[in-house]
Coordinates of N, CA and C and ligand atoms in Angstrom, one line a residue:
X1 N -12.0 -67.0 6.4 CA -12.4 -68.3 6.6 C -11.3 -69.1 7.2
X2 N -11.6 -69.9 8.3 CA -10.5 -70.6 8.9 C -10.1 -71.9 8.1
X3 N -8.8 -72.2 8.1 CA -8.4 -73.3 7.4 C -8.4 -74.6 8.2
X4 N -8.8 -74.4 9.5 CA -8.8 -75.5 10.4 C -8.3 -75.2 11.8
X5 N -8.5 -76.1 12.7 CA -8.0 -75.9 14.1 C -6.7 -76.6 14.3
X6 N -5.7 -75.9 14.8 CA -4.5 -76.6 15.2 C -4.2 -76.5 16.7
X7 N -3.9 -77.6 17.3 CA -3.6 -77.5 18.7 C -2.1 -77.6 18.9
X8 N -1.5 -76.7 19.6 CA 0.0 -76.6 19.9 C 0.2 -77.1 21.3
X9 N 1.0 -78.1 21.5 CA 1.3 -78.6 22.8 C 2.8 -78.3 23.0
X10 N 3.2 -77.3 23.8 CA 4.5 -76.8 23.9 C 4.7 -76.1 25.2
X11 N 5.8 -76.5 25.9 CA 5.9 -75.9 27.3 C 6.7 -74.6 27.2
X12 N 7.5 -74.4 26.1 CA 8.3 -73.1 26.1 C 7.4 -72.0 25.5
X13 N 7.1 -71.0 26.4 CA 6.1 -70.0 26.0 C 6.5 -69.2 24.8
X14 N 7.8 -68.9 24.6 CA 8.1 -68.1 23.4 C 7.9 -68.9 22.1
X15 N 8.3 -70.2 22.1 CA 8.1 -71.0 20.9 C 6.6 -71.1 20.6
X16 N 5.8 -71.3 21.7 CA 4.4 -71.4 21.6 C 3.8 -70.2 20.9
X17 N 4.3 -69.0 21.4 CA 3.7 -67.8 20.8 C 4.1 -67.6 19.4
X18 N 5.3 -67.9 19.0 CA 5.8 -67.8 17.6 C 4.9 -68.7 16.7
X19 N 4.7 -69.9 17.2 CA 3.9 -70.9 16.4 C 2.5 -70.3 16.2
X20 N 1.9 -69.9 17.3 CA 0.5 -69.4 17.3 C 0.4 -68.2 16.4
X21 N 1.3 -67.3 16.5 CA 1.3 -66.1 15.7 C 1.3 -66.4 14.2
X22 N 2.3 -67.3 13.8 CA 2.4 -67.6 12.4 C 1.3 -68.4 11.8
X23 N 0.7 -69.3 12.6 CA -0.4 -70.1 12.1 C -1.7 -69.2 12.0
X24 N -1.9 -68.3 13.0 CA -3.1 -67.5 13.0 C -3.0 -66.5 11.8
X25 N -1.8 -66.1 11.5 CA -1.6 -65.2 10.4 C -2.0 -65.9 9.0
X26 N -1.9 -67.2 9.0 CA -2.3 -68.0 7.8 C -3.7 -68.5 7.9
X27 N -4.5 -67.9 8.8 CA -5.9 -68.2 8.9 C -6.2 -69.6 9.5
X28 N -5.3 -70.1 10.4 CA -5.7 -71.3 11.1 C -6.2 -70.8 12.5
X29 N -7.2 -71.5 13.1 CA -7.5 -71.3 14.5 C -6.5 -72.1 15.3
X30 N -6.1 -71.5 16.4 CA -5.1 -72.1 17.2 C -5.5 -72.2 18.7
X31 N -5.3 -73.3 19.3 CA -5.4 -73.5 20.8 C -4.1 -74.0 21.3
X32 N -3.7 -73.6 22.5 CA -2.4 -74.1 23.0 C -2.6 -74.7 24.3
X33 N -1.6 -75.6 24.6 CA -1.5 -76.2 26.0 C 0.0 -76.2 26.4
X34 N 0.3 -76.0 27.7 CA 1.7 -75.9 28.1 C 2.3 -77.2 28.6
X35 N 1.4 -78.2 28.7 CA 2.0 -79.5 29.1 C 1.2 -80.7 28.5
X36 N 1.8 -81.9 28.6 CA 1.2 -83.0 27.9 C -0.2 -83.4 28.4
X37 N -0.4 -83.2 29.6 CA -1.7 -83.7 30.2 C -2.8 -82.7 29.7
X38 N -2.6 -81.4 29.8 CA -3.6 -80.5 29.3 C -3.8 -80.6 27.8
X39 N -2.6 -80.9 27.1 CA -2.7 -81.0 25.7 C -3.6 -82.2 25.2
X40 N -3.4 -83.3 25.9 CA -4.2 -84.5 25.6 C -5.7 -84.2 25.8
X41 N -6.0 -83.6 26.9 CA -7.4 -83.3 27.2 C -8.0 -82.3 26.2
X42 N -7.2 -81.3 25.8 CA -7.7 -80.4 24.8 C -7.9 -81.0 23.4
X43 N -7.0 -81.9 23.0 CA -7.1 -82.6 21.8 C -8.4 -83.5 21.8
X44 N -8.5 -84.3 22.9 CA -9.7 -85.2 23.0 C -11.0 -84.4 22.9
X45 N -11.0 -83.2 23.5 CA -12.2 -82.4 23.5 C -12.5 -81.8 22.2
X46 N -11.5 -81.3 21.5 CA -11.7 -80.4 20.3 C -11.6 -81.2 19.0
X47 N -10.9 -82.3 19.0 CA -10.6 -83.1 17.8 C -10.2 -82.1 16.7
X48 N -8.9 -81.6 16.8 CA -8.5 -80.6 15.8 C -8.1 -81.2 14.5
X49 N -7.8 -80.3 13.5 CA -7.4 -80.7 12.2 C -6.0 -81.3 12.2
X50 N -5.2 -80.7 13.1 CA -3.8 -81.1 13.2 C -3.2 -80.8 14.6
X51 N -2.2 -81.5 15.0 CA -1.6 -81.3 16.3 C -0.1 -81.0 16.1
X52 N 0.4 -80.0 16.7 CA 1.9 -79.8 16.8 C 2.3 -80.2 18.2
X53 N 3.1 -81.2 18.3 CA 3.4 -81.8 19.5 C 4.9 -81.8 19.9
X54 N 5.2 -81.0 20.9 CA 6.6 -81.0 21.4 C 6.8 -82.4 22.1
X55 N 8.1 -82.8 22.1 CA 8.3 -84.2 22.7 C 8.7 -84.1 24.2
X56 N 9.5 -83.1 24.5 CA 9.9 -82.9 25.9 C 8.9 -82.0 26.6
X57 N 8.0 -82.7 27.3 CA 6.9 -81.9 27.9 C 6.8 -82.3 29.4
X58 N 6.4 -81.3 30.3 CA 6.1 -81.7 31.6 C 4.8 -82.5 31.7
X59 N 4.7 -83.3 32.8 CA 3.5 -84.0 33.2 C 3.3 -85.3 32.4
X60 N 3.2 -85.1 31.0 CA 3.1 -86.3 30.1 C 4.0 -86.0 28.9
X61 N 4.9 -86.8 28.6 CA 5.8 -86.4 27.5 C 5.1 -86.7 26.1
X62 N 5.7 -86.1 25.1 CA 5.0 -86.0 23.8 C 4.8 -87.4 23.2
X63 N 5.7 -88.4 23.5 CA 5.5 -89.7 22.9 C 4.3 -90.4 23.6
X64 N 4.2 -90.1 24.9 CA 3.0 -90.7 25.6 C 1.7 -90.1 25.1
X65 N 1.7 -88.8 24.8 CA 0.5 -88.1 24.3 C 0.2 -88.8 22.9
X66 N 1.2 -88.9 22.1 CA 1.1 -89.5 20.8 C 0.5 -90.9 20.9
X67 N 1.0 -91.7 21.8 CA 0.6 -93.1 22.0 C -0.9 -93.1 22.4
X68 N -1.3 -92.3 23.3 CA -2.7 -92.3 23.8 C -3.6 -91.8 22.7
X69 N -3.2 -90.8 21.9 CA -4.0 -90.4 20.8 C -4.2 -91.5 19.7
X70 N -3.2 -92.2 19.4 CA -3.3 -93.2 18.4 C -4.0 -94.5 18.9
X71 N -4.1 -94.6 20.2 CA -4.8 -95.8 20.8 C -6.3 -95.6 20.9
X72 N -6.7 -94.4 20.7 CA -8.1 -94.0 20.8 C -8.7 -93.8 19.4
X73 N -9.7 -94.5 19.1 CA -10.3 -94.4 17.7 C -10.8 -93.0 17.4
X74 N -11.2 -92.3 18.4 CA -11.7 -90.9 18.2 C -10.6 -90.0 17.8
X75 N -9.4 -90.2 18.2 CA -8.3 -89.3 17.9 C -7.2 -89.9 17.0
X76 N -7.4 -91.2 16.7 CA -6.3 -91.9 16.0 C -5.9 -91.2 14.7
X77 N -6.9 -90.6 14.0 CA -6.6 -90.1 12.6 C -6.2 -88.7 12.6
X78 N -6.1 -88.0 13.8 CA -5.7 -86.6 13.8 C -4.2 -86.6 13.4
X79 N -3.8 -85.8 12.4 CA -2.4 -85.8 12.0 C -1.5 -85.1 13.1
X80 N -0.3 -85.7 13.3 CA 0.6 -85.1 14.3 C 1.9 -84.8 13.7
X81 N 2.3 -83.5 13.9 CA 3.7 -83.2 13.6 C 4.5 -83.0 14.9
X82 N 5.5 -83.8 15.1 CA 6.3 -83.7 16.3 C 7.3 -82.5 16.2
X83 N 7.4 -81.8 17.3 CA 8.3 -80.6 17.3 C 9.5 -81.1 18.2
X84 N 10.7 -81.2 17.7 CA 11.7 -81.8 18.5 C 13.0 -81.0 18.5
X85 N 13.9 -81.3 19.5 CA 15.2 -80.7 19.5 C 16.1 -81.5 18.8
X86 N 17.2 -81.0 18.3 CA 18.3 -81.7 17.7 C 18.8 -82.8 18.6
X87 N 19.1 -84.0 18.1 CA 19.7 -85.0 18.9 C 18.6 -85.9 19.5
X88 N 17.4 -85.8 19.1 CA 16.3 -86.6 19.6 C 15.9 -87.7 18.6
X89 N 16.9 -88.1 17.8 CA 16.5 -89.0 16.7 C 15.8 -90.3 17.2
X90 N 16.2 -90.8 18.3 CA 15.5 -92.1 18.7 C 14.1 -91.8 19.1
X91 N 13.8 -90.6 19.7 CA 12.4 -90.3 20.0 C 11.6 -90.1 18.7
X92 N 12.3 -89.4 17.7 CA 11.6 -89.2 16.4 C 11.2 -90.6 15.8
X93 N 12.1 -91.5 15.8 CA 11.8 -92.8 15.3 C 10.7 -93.5 16.0
X94 N 10.7 -93.4 17.4 CA 9.6 -93.9 18.1 C 8.2 -93.3 17.8
X95 N 8.3 -92.0 17.7 CA 7.1 -91.2 17.4 C 6.5 -91.6 16.0
X96 N 7.4 -91.7 15.0 CA 6.9 -92.1 13.7 C 6.4 -93.5 13.7
X97 N 7.1 -94.4 14.5 CA 6.6 -95.7 14.6 C 5.2 -95.8 15.2
X98 N 4.9 -94.9 16.1 CA 3.6 -94.8 16.8 C 2.6 -94.2 15.8
X99 N 3.0 -93.6 14.8 CA 2.0 -93.1 13.8 C 2.0 -91.6 13.6
X100 N 2.9 -90.9 14.2 CA 3.0 -89.4 13.9 C 3.3 -89.3 12.5
X101 N 2.9 -88.2 11.9 CA 3.0 -88.0 10.4 C 4.3 -87.4 10.0
X102 N 4.9 -86.5 10.8 CA 6.1 -85.8 10.4 C 6.7 -85.2 11.6
X103 N 7.9 -84.6 11.4 CA 8.5 -83.9 12.6 C 9.2 -82.7 12.0
X104 N 9.5 -81.8 12.9 CA 10.3 -80.6 12.6 C 11.2 -80.3 13.7
X105 N 12.5 -80.0 13.3 CA 13.5 -79.9 14.3 C 13.7 -78.4 14.7
X106 N 13.8 -78.1 16.0 CA 14.1 -76.7 16.4 C 15.5 -76.4 16.2
X107 N 16.0 -75.2 15.9 CA 15.1 -74.1 15.5 C 14.7 -74.2 14.0
X108 N 13.4 -73.8 13.7 CA 13.0 -73.9 12.4 C 12.4 -72.5 12.0
X109 N 12.3 -72.3 10.7 CA 11.7 -71.0 10.2 C 10.2 -71.2 10.1
X110 N 9.5 -70.1 10.3 CA 8.0 -70.1 10.2 C 7.6 -70.7 8.8
X111 N 8.4 -70.3 7.8 CA 8.1 -70.8 6.4 C 8.2 -72.3 6.3
X112 N 9.2 -72.9 6.9 CA 9.3 -74.3 6.9 C 8.2 -75.0 7.7
X113 N 7.8 -74.4 8.8 CA 6.7 -75.0 9.6 C 5.4 -75.0 8.8
X114 N 5.1 -73.8 8.2 CA 3.9 -73.7 7.4 C 3.9 -74.7 6.3
X115 N 5.0 -74.9 5.6 CA 5.1 -75.8 4.5 C 4.7 -77.2 5.0
X116 N 5.3 -77.6 6.2 CA 5.0 -78.9 6.7 C 3.5 -79.1 7.1
X117 N 3.0 -78.1 7.7 CA 1.6 -78.1 8.1 C 0.7 -78.3 6.9
X118 N 0.9 -77.5 5.9 CA 0.1 -77.5 4.7 C 0.2 -78.9 4.0
X119 N 1.5 -79.4 4.0 CA 1.7 -80.7 3.3 C 1.0 -81.8 4.0
X120 N 1.0 -81.8 5.3 CA 0.4 -82.9 6.1 C -1.1 -82.8 5.9
X121 N -1.7 -81.6 6.0 CA -3.1 -81.5 5.8 C -3.6 -81.9 4.4
X122 N -2.8 -81.4 3.4 CA -3.1 -81.7 2.0 C -3.1 -83.2 1.8
X123 N -2.1 -83.8 2.3 CA -2.0 -85.3 2.2 C -3.2 -86.0 2.8
X124 N -3.6 -85.6 3.9 CA -4.8 -86.2 4.6 C -6.0 -86.0 3.7
X125 N -6.2 -84.9 3.1 CA -7.3 -84.6 2.3 C -7.3 -85.6 1.1
X126 N -6.1 -85.7 0.5 CA -5.9 -86.6 -0.7 C -6.2 -88.0 -0.3
X127 N -5.7 -88.4 0.8 CA -5.9 -89.8 1.3 C -7.4 -90.1 1.5
X128 N -8.1 -89.0 1.9 CA -9.5 -89.1 2.3 C -10.4 -89.4 1.1
X129 N -9.9 -89.2 -0.1 CA -10.8 -89.5 -1.2 C -10.9 -91.0 -1.6
X130 N -10.2 -91.8 -0.9 CA -10.4 -93.2 -1.0 C -9.6 -93.9 -2.0
X131 N -9.6 -93.4 -3.2 CA -8.9 -94.2 -4.3 C -7.4 -93.9 -4.3
X132 N -6.6 -95.0 -4.0 CA -5.2 -94.8 -4.1 C -4.8 -94.6 -5.6
X133 N -3.8 -93.7 -5.8 CA -3.4 -93.6 -7.2 C -2.7 -94.8 -7.6
X134 N -3.0 -95.3 -8.8 CA -2.3 -96.5 -9.3 C -1.1 -96.1 -10.1
X135 N -1.0 -94.9 -10.5 CA 0.1 -94.5 -11.4 C 0.8 -93.2 -10.8
X136 N 2.1 -93.3 -10.6 CA 2.8 -92.1 -10.1 C 3.9 -91.8 -11.1
X137 N 4.0 -90.5 -11.4 CA 5.0 -90.1 -12.3 C 5.9 -89.1 -11.6
X138 N 7.2 -89.3 -11.6 CA 8.0 -88.3 -10.9 C 9.3 -88.2 -11.7
X139 N 9.7 -87.0 -12.1 CA 10.9 -86.8 -12.9 C 10.8 -87.8 -14.1
X140 N 11.8 -88.6 -14.3 CA 11.8 -89.6 -15.4 C 11.3 -90.9 -15.0
X141 N 10.7 -91.0 -13.8 CA 10.3 -92.4 -13.3 C 8.8 -92.5 -13.3
X142 N 8.3 -93.6 -13.9 CA 6.8 -93.8 -14.0 C 6.6 -95.2 -13.3
X143 N 5.7 -95.1 -12.2 CA 5.4 -96.4 -11.5 C 3.9 -96.7 -11.8
X144 N 3.7 -97.8 -12.3 CA 2.3 -98.3 -12.6 C 2.0 -99.5 -11.8
X145 N 1.2 -99.4 -10.8 CA 1.0 -100.5 -9.9 C 0.0 -101.6 -10.5
X146 N -0.9 -101.1 -11.4 CA -1.8 -102.0 -12.0 C -1.0 -103.0 -12.9
X147 N -0.1 -102.4 -13.6 CA 0.7 -103.3 -14.6 C 1.9 -103.8 -13.9
X148 N 2.2 -103.5 -12.7 CA 3.4 -104.0 -12.0 C 4.6 -103.5 -12.8
X149 N 4.6 -102.3 -13.2 CA 5.7 -101.8 -14.1 C 6.3 -100.5 -13.7
X150 N 7.6 -100.5 -13.8 CA 8.3 -99.2 -13.5 C 9.1 -98.9 -14.8
X151 N 9.0 -97.6 -15.2 CA 9.8 -97.2 -16.4 C 10.7 -96.1 -15.9
X152 N 12.0 -96.2 -16.3 CA 13.0 -95.2 -16.0 C 13.4 -94.6 -17.3
X153 N 13.1 -93.3 -17.5 CA 13.4 -92.7 -18.9 C 12.7 -93.5 -20.0
X154 N 11.5 -93.9 -19.7 CA 10.7 -94.7 -20.7 C 11.2 -96.1 -20.9
X155 N 12.2 -96.5 -20.2 CA 12.7 -97.9 -20.4 C 12.2 -98.8 -19.2
X156 N 11.5 -99.9 -19.5 CA 11.0 -100.7 -18.4 C 12.1 -101.3 -17.6
X157 N 12.0 -101.2 -16.3 CA 13.1 -101.8 -15.4 C 12.4 -102.8 -14.5
X158 N 13.0 -104.0 -14.4 CA 12.3 -105.0 -13.6 C 12.6 -104.9 -12.1
X159 N 11.5 -104.8 -11.3 CA 11.5 -104.7 -9.9 C 10.9 -106.0 -9.3
X160 N 11.5 -106.4 -8.2 CA 10.8 -107.5 -7.4 C 9.6 -107.0 -6.8
X161 N 8.7 -107.9 -6.4 CA 7.4 -107.4 -5.8 C 7.7 -106.5 -4.5
X162 N 8.6 -106.9 -3.7 CA 8.9 -106.1 -2.5 C 9.5 -104.8 -2.8
X163 N 10.4 -104.8 -3.8 CA 11.0 -103.5 -4.2 C 10.0 -102.5 -4.8
X164 N 9.1 -103.1 -5.6 CA 8.0 -102.2 -6.1 C 7.1 -101.7 -5.0
X165 N 6.7 -102.5 -4.1 CA 5.9 -102.1 -3.0 C 6.6 -101.0 -2.2
X166 N 7.8 -101.2 -2.0 CA 8.6 -100.2 -1.2 C 8.7 -98.8 -1.9
X167 N 9.0 -98.9 -3.2 CA 9.1 -97.7 -4.0 C 7.8 -97.0 -4.1
X168 N 6.7 -97.7 -4.3 CA 5.4 -97.2 -4.5 C 4.9 -96.6 -3.2
X169 N 5.2 -97.2 -2.1 CA 4.7 -96.7 -0.8 C 5.4 -95.4 -0.5
X170 N 6.7 -95.3 -0.7 CA 7.5 -94.1 -0.5 C 7.0 -93.0 -1.4
X171 N 6.8 -93.4 -2.7 CA 6.4 -92.4 -3.7 C 5.0 -91.8 -3.5
X172 N 4.2 -92.6 -2.8 CA 2.8 -92.1 -2.6 C 2.8 -91.2 -1.3
X173 N 3.9 -91.1 -0.6 CA 3.9 -90.2 0.5 C 5.1 -89.3 0.4
X174 N 5.2 -88.5 -0.6 CA 6.4 -87.6 -0.8 C 6.6 -86.7 0.4
X175 N 7.9 -86.5 0.8 CA 8.1 -85.6 1.9 C 8.0 -86.1 3.3
X176 N 7.4 -87.3 3.4 CA 7.2 -87.9 4.7 C 8.3 -88.9 5.0
X177 N 8.8 -88.9 6.2 CA 9.9 -89.8 6.6 C 9.3 -91.0 7.2
X178 N 9.8 -92.2 6.8 CA 9.4 -93.5 7.4 C 10.6 -94.2 8.0
X179 N 10.3 -94.8 9.2 CA 11.4 -95.5 9.9 C 11.6 -96.8 9.2
X180 N 12.7 -97.5 9.5 CA 12.9 -98.8 8.9 C 11.8 -99.8 9.2
X181 N 11.4 -99.8 10.5 CA 10.4 -100.7 11.0 C 9.1 -100.5 10.2
X182 N 8.7 -99.3 10.0 CA 7.4 -99.1 9.3 C 7.5 -99.5 7.8
X183 N 8.6 -99.2 7.2 CA 8.8 -99.6 5.8 C 8.8 -101.2 5.7
X184 N 9.5 -101.8 6.7 CA 9.5 -103.3 6.6 C 8.1 -103.9 6.8
X185 N 7.4 -103.3 7.7 CA 6.0 -103.7 7.9 C 5.2 -103.6 6.6
X186 N 5.4 -102.4 5.9 CA 4.7 -102.2 4.7 C 5.0 -103.2 3.6
X187 N 6.3 -103.5 3.5 CA 6.8 -104.3 2.4 C 6.6 -105.8 2.8
X188 N 6.9 -106.2 4.0 CA 6.9 -107.6 4.3 C 5.5 -108.0 4.9
X189 N 4.9 -107.0 5.6 CA 3.6 -107.4 6.3 C 3.9 -108.5 7.3
X190 N 3.1 -109.5 7.3 CA 3.3 -110.6 8.2 C 3.9 -111.8 7.5
X191 N 4.4 -111.5 6.3 CA 5.0 -112.5 5.5 C 6.3 -113.0 6.0
X192 N 6.3 -114.1 6.6 CA 7.6 -114.6 7.2 C 8.6 -115.1 6.2
X193 N 8.2 -115.1 4.9 CA 9.1 -115.7 3.9 C 9.9 -114.7 3.2
X194 N 9.8 -113.4 3.6 CA 10.7 -112.4 3.1 C 12.1 -112.8 3.5
X195 N 12.9 -112.9 2.4 CA 14.3 -113.5 2.7 C 15.1 -112.5 3.5
X196 N 15.1 -111.2 3.1 CA 15.9 -110.3 3.7 C 15.1 -109.2 4.5
X197 N 15.2 -109.3 5.8 CA 14.5 -108.3 6.6 C 15.2 -107.0 6.8
X198 N 16.3 -106.9 6.1 CA 17.1 -105.7 6.3 C 16.7 -104.7 5.2
X199 N 15.9 -103.7 5.6 CA 15.3 -102.7 4.7 C 16.3 -102.0 3.9
X200 N 17.5 -101.7 4.5 CA 18.6 -101.0 3.7 C 19.0 -101.7 2.4
X201 N 18.9 -103.0 2.5 CA 19.3 -103.8 1.3 C 18.3 -103.6 0.2
X202 N 17.0 -103.5 0.5 CA 15.9 -103.3 -0.4 C 16.1 -101.9 -1.0
X203 N 16.3 -100.9 -0.1 CA 16.4 -99.5 -0.5 C 17.6 -99.4 -1.5
X204 N 18.7 -100.0 -1.2 CA 19.9 -100.0 -2.1 C 19.5 -100.5 -3.5
X205 N 18.8 -101.6 -3.5 CA 18.4 -102.3 -4.7 C 17.5 -101.3 -5.6
X206 N 16.6 -100.7 -4.9 CA 15.7 -99.8 -5.6 C 16.4 -98.6 -6.1
X207 N 17.3 -98.0 -5.3 CA 18.1 -96.9 -5.8 C 18.9 -97.2 -7.0
X208 N 19.5 -98.4 -7.0 CA 20.3 -98.8 -8.1 C 19.5 -98.9 -9.4
X209 N 18.3 -99.4 -9.2 CA 17.4 -99.5 -10.4 C 16.9 -98.2 -10.9
X210 N 16.8 -97.2 -10.0 CA 16.4 -95.9 -10.4 C 17.5 -95.1 -11.1
X211 N 18.7 -95.6 -11.1 CA 19.8 -95.0 -11.8 C 20.0 -93.6 -11.4
X212 N 20.0 -92.6 -12.4 CA 20.4 -91.3 -12.0 C 19.2 -90.6 -11.3
X213 N 18.1 -91.3 -11.1 CA 17.0 -90.7 -10.3 C 17.0 -91.2 -8.8
X214 N 18.2 -91.8 -8.5 CA 18.3 -92.4 -7.1 C 18.1 -91.3 -6.0
X215 N 18.3 -90.0 -6.4 CA 18.2 -88.9 -5.4 C 16.7 -88.8 -4.9
X216 N 15.8 -89.5 -5.6 CA 14.4 -89.4 -5.2 C 14.2 -90.1 -3.8
X217 N 15.1 -91.0 -3.5 CA 14.9 -91.7 -2.2 C 16.0 -91.1 -1.3
X218 N 15.6 -90.3 -0.3 CA 16.6 -89.7 0.6 C 16.8 -90.4 1.9
X219 N 18.0 -90.4 2.3 CA 18.3 -91.0 3.6 C 18.2 -89.9 4.7
X220 N 17.4 -90.1 5.7 CA 17.4 -89.2 6.8 C 18.2 -89.8 8.0
X221 N 19.4 -89.4 8.2 CA 20.3 -90.0 9.1 C 19.7 -90.2 10.5
X222 N 19.8 -91.4 11.0 CA 19.3 -91.7 12.3 C 17.8 -91.9 12.4
X223 N 17.1 -91.7 11.3 CA 15.6 -91.8 11.4 C 15.1 -92.8 10.3
X224 N 15.4 -92.6 9.1 CA 14.8 -93.5 8.1 C 15.0 -93.0 6.7
X225 N 13.9 -93.2 5.9 CA 14.0 -92.8 4.5 C 12.8 -91.9 4.1
X226 N 13.0 -91.2 3.0 CA 11.9 -90.3 2.5 C 12.0 -90.2 1.0
X227 N 10.8 -90.1 0.4 CA 10.8 -89.8 -1.0 C 10.8 -88.3 -1.2
X228 N 11.7 -87.8 -2.0 CA 11.9 -86.4 -2.2 C 10.6 -85.7 -2.5
X229 N 10.3 -84.6 -1.7 CA 9.1 -83.8 -1.9 C 9.3 -83.0 -3.2
X230 N 8.2 -82.8 -3.9 CA 8.3 -82.0 -5.1 C 8.5 -80.6 -4.6
X231 N 9.4 -79.9 -5.3 CA 9.6 -78.5 -4.9 C 10.5 -78.2 -3.8
X232 N 10.8 -79.3 -3.0 CA 11.7 -79.1 -1.9 C 13.2 -79.4 -2.3
X233 N 14.1 -78.5 -2.0 CA 15.5 -78.8 -2.5 C 16.3 -79.4 -1.3
Ligands
LIG1 CA1 9.8 -78.8 25.5

């Protein structure tokens, strides 16, 4: 039984083949496109379960493909994992800001790729059930949004509203990297009264309050922040 359809948009034939081979072996159906223009058309036609999108592509680059997919209601909710080369941090940030779900940096192992694919699909399924989790427990940290309460090793710690929002947002998307802009939008929204628009300051405050669980919030240099994925070291 197929686990879903994955479209790979990648101009390097050998990478395309490795991706295709590994995904098919895991029972995904795979379609491929060698450039951005064909990729976009294929995705619009097939509405796949997930897209693996190279950023440096002929005809239409990956960021433009991403932008067009997110601008169209028919394709906006298709998860996208960007496939990038080292040193493309600013493109990664732009892609995440546009709404891509995750990214993977070449060269990567098939194992790592499959883990990302599974995590993104699983997360979409979880989000699909509608009810956001009100209570998240991780290591010694318990976040209860209903009660506006965080406990660290069973001791209540006081968080400001924006710190709590930030922590809860990150914790509900473990393993996903968010850029500073996206986090700021989540925390501040259109509220012009947020005193400090520097997200790093809020992150620092949250980490301090998490004490020895501060490792749960990881800095991804040049890109943003991520809540540590369970099981990933
Ligand atoms: Ca490329």
